[in-house]
DNA sequence: GACTCGTGGAC
DNA sequence: TGTCCAAGAGT
């Protein structure tokens, strides 16, 4: 199944800016953090703005965190912007302003977990790293294990399988990983997989088994309406849109439950996403 | 391990 | 309309 998938990728891969030959490791790292839980279409324009404004880690490190938060826009999970900024600072102070070509060093950066470290190592430096994201998990579950969907959270067995499937040659391994991810994103999708145009349908265990339905533990949806998350989102949107500090009263007006709103704001301040200034006013951290 | 953490598009 | 989902990480 290796050659068909690599050939398919060569023919059908999307032309994404962070896949360009001249994209810097910093550009790859920024893209990977932005893409955590966020669709490509929403990331692309923001990625261009970030790379134009902060072409190197040192450029971002020189800014206050509030600028990163404002430029993050509505990508969601704004703590990622904070961690990206912290990344830039750490790269500047400890790595000469460069992204390290080392899995362990990458993993020690803020906001860089096992997936992102492997992805940057593989895609920016051609290192043979085991890249396991939600696409890889789903493709493996279907094509190899014969199940409709992977378990709710990553298992050791899945990582071991991905490692076993990974081609030996480092450059080929990196192309393989991005090809599996692309297949999961474009063909072997969660909702309605396009099995008819799948390059590895002949060797797919899920297909061979007659496409059995998912029978694992229930997948928990994330609550939203009325939660602290929704309230935090409203507050952050207000802070981003305001040119400077916002009155506390303007924030509590956004939410029916004043007590919950106050608690949400406390959380944002504790997380470094917001900052209290004098006279009951709040702003993005300066 | 179970939670928490944004946002918007697709169905 | 509500539910599911999207290149996860940190606690």
PDB file of N, CA and C (backbone and C1' of nucleotides) in Angstrom, chain A residues 32 35 111 113 116 133 138 191, chain C residues 3-10:
ATOM      1  N   UNK A  32       1.836  24.090  12.168  1.00  0.00           N
ATOM      2  CA  UNK A  32       1.419  22.920  12.934  1.00  0.00           C
ATOM      3  C   UNK A  32       0.666  23.303  14.203  1.00  0.00           C
ATOM      4  N   UNK A  35      -2.754  24.521  13.223  1.00  0.00           N
ATOM      5  CA  UNK A  35      -3.616  23.448  12.702  1.00  0.00           C
ATOM      6  C   UNK A  35      -4.115  22.505  13.786  1.00  0.00           C
ATOM      7  N   UNK A 111       3.698  24.152  24.165  1.00  0.00           N
ATOM      8  CA  UNK A 111       2.655  23.939  23.169  1.00  0.00           C
ATOM      9  C   UNK A 111       3.009  22.911  22.120  1.00  0.00           C
ATOM     10  N   UNK A 113       3.573  19.199  21.610  1.00  0.00           N
ATOM     11  CA  UNK A 113       3.429  17.863  22.173  1.00  0.00           C
ATOM     12  C   UNK A 113       4.017  16.816  21.251  1.00  0.00           C
ATOM     13  N   UNK A 116       3.057  17.374  17.355  1.00  0.00           N
ATOM     14  CA  UNK A 116       3.653  18.541  16.710  1.00  0.00           C
ATOM     15  C   UNK A 116       5.167  18.423  16.619  1.00  0.00           C
ATOM     16  N   UNK A 133      -1.512  11.775  14.010  1.00  0.00           N
ATOM     17  CA  UNK A 133      -2.574  12.738  14.264  1.00  0.00           C
ATOM     18  C   UNK A 133      -3.919  12.039  14.067  1.00  0.00           C
ATOM     19  N   UNK A 138      -7.312   7.534  12.065  1.00  0.00           N
ATOM     20  CA  UNK A 138      -8.510   7.057  11.379  1.00  0.00           C
ATOM     21  C   UNK A 138      -8.158   6.157  10.195  1.00  0.00           C
ATOM     22  N   UNK A 191     -16.775  11.604   8.409  1.00  0.00           N
ATOM     23  CA  UNK A 191     -18.218  11.519   8.161  1.00  0.00           C
ATOM     24  C   UNK A 191     -18.572  10.639   6.972  1.00  0.00           C
TER      25      UNK A 191
ATOM     26  P    DT C   3     -27.658  17.896  20.637  1.00  0.00           P
ATOM     27  O5'  DT C   3     -26.635  17.117  19.714  1.00  0.00           O
ATOM     28  C5'  DT C   3     -27.143  16.243  18.702  1.00  0.00           C
ATOM     29  C4'  DT C   3     -26.032  15.918  17.738  1.00  0.00           C
ATOM     30  C3'  DT C   3     -24.667  15.669  18.400  1.00  0.00           C
ATOM     31  O3'  DT C   3     -24.202  14.397  18.008  1.00  0.00           O
ATOM     32  C1'  DT C   3     -24.467  17.201  16.595  1.00  0.00           C
ATOM     33  P    DC C   4     -22.869  13.831  18.618  1.00  0.00           P
ATOM     34  O5'  DC C   4     -21.856  14.049  17.407  1.00  0.00           O
ATOM     35  C5'  DC C   4     -22.264  13.692  16.094  1.00  0.00           C
ATOM     36  C4'  DC C   4     -21.202  14.126  15.104  1.00  0.00           C
ATOM     37  C3'  DC C   4     -19.765  13.875  15.571  1.00  0.00           C
ATOM     38  O3'  DC C   4     -19.052  13.248  14.523  1.00  0.00           O
ATOM     39  C1'  DC C   4     -20.044  16.143  14.924  1.00  0.00           C
ATOM     40  P    DC C   5     -17.680  12.528  14.844  1.00  0.00           P
ATOM     41  O5'  DC C   5     -16.648  13.577  14.252  1.00  0.00           O
ATOM     42  C5'  DC C   5     -16.824  14.052  12.920  1.00  0.00           C
ATOM     43  C4'  DC C   5     -16.033  15.325  12.749  1.00  0.00           C
ATOM     44  C3'  DC C   5     -14.612  15.268  13.283  1.00  0.00           C
ATOM     45  O3'  DC C   5     -13.731  15.219  12.170  1.00  0.00           O
ATOM     46  C1'  DC C   5     -15.681  17.354  13.734  1.00  0.00           C
ATOM     47  P    DA C   6     -12.243  14.762  12.329  1.00  0.00           P
ATOM     48  O5'  DA C   6     -11.453  16.111  12.008  1.00  0.00           O
ATOM     49  C5'  DA C   6     -11.763  16.861  10.835  1.00  0.00           C
ATOM     50  C4'  DA C   6     -11.093  18.205  10.977  1.00  0.00           C
ATOM     51  C3'  DA C   6      -9.703  18.135  11.594  1.00  0.00           C
ATOM     52  O3'  DA C   6      -8.732  18.432  10.604  1.00  0.00           O
ATOM     53  C1'  DA C   6     -11.059  19.801  12.665  1.00  0.00           C
ATOM     54  P    DA C   7      -8.048  17.071  10.097  1.00  0.00           P
ATOM     55  O5'  DA C   7      -6.855  16.949  11.124  1.00  0.00           O
ATOM     56  C5'  DA C   7      -5.590  17.412  10.627  1.00  0.00           C
ATOM     57  C4'  DA C   7      -4.630  17.239  11.757  1.00  0.00           C
ATOM     58  C3'  DA C   7      -4.705  18.390  12.752  1.00  0.00           C
ATOM     59  O3'  DA C   7      -4.230  17.904  14.007  1.00  0.00           O
ATOM     60  C1'  DA C   7      -2.661  18.446  11.606  1.00  0.00           C
ATOM     61  P    DG C   8      -5.316  17.489  15.115  1.00  0.00           P
ATOM     62  O5'  DG C   8      -4.611  18.007  16.464  1.00  0.00           O
ATOM     63  C5'  DG C   8      -3.614  17.212  17.099  1.00  0.00           C
ATOM     64  C4'  DG C   8      -2.883  18.111  18.064  1.00  0.00           C
ATOM     65  C3'  DG C   8      -1.941  17.372  18.998  1.00  0.00           C
ATOM     66  O3'  DG C   8      -0.827  18.204  19.220  1.00  0.00           O
ATOM     67  C1'  DG C   8      -3.715  18.350  20.248  1.00  0.00           C
ATOM     68  P    DA C   9       0.316  17.790  20.252  1.00  0.00           P
ATOM     69  O5'  DA C   9      -0.038  18.642  21.557  1.00  0.00           O
ATOM     70  C5'  DA C   9      -0.196  20.046  21.418  1.00  0.00           C
ATOM     71  C4'  DA C   9      -0.321  20.704  22.776  1.00  0.00           C
ATOM     72  C3'  DA C   9       0.623  20.128  23.840  1.00  0.00           C
ATOM     73  O3'  DA C   9       1.195  21.211  24.550  1.00  0.00           O
ATOM     74  C1'  DA C   9      -1.643  19.947  24.560  1.00  0.00           C
ATOM     75  P    DG C  10       2.159  20.990  25.781  1.00  0.00           P
ATOM     76  O5'  DG C  10       1.205  21.142  27.049  1.00  0.00           O
ATOM     77  C5'  DG C  10       0.445  22.332  27.151  1.00  0.00           C
ATOM     78  C4'  DG C  10      -0.334  22.343  28.444  1.00  0.00           C
ATOM     79  C3'  DG C  10       0.461  21.866  29.661  1.00  0.00           C
ATOM     80  O3'  DG C  10       0.152  22.731  30.731  1.00  0.00           O
ATOM     81  C1'  DG C  10      -1.511  20.583  29.423  1.00  0.00           C
TER      82       DG C  10
END
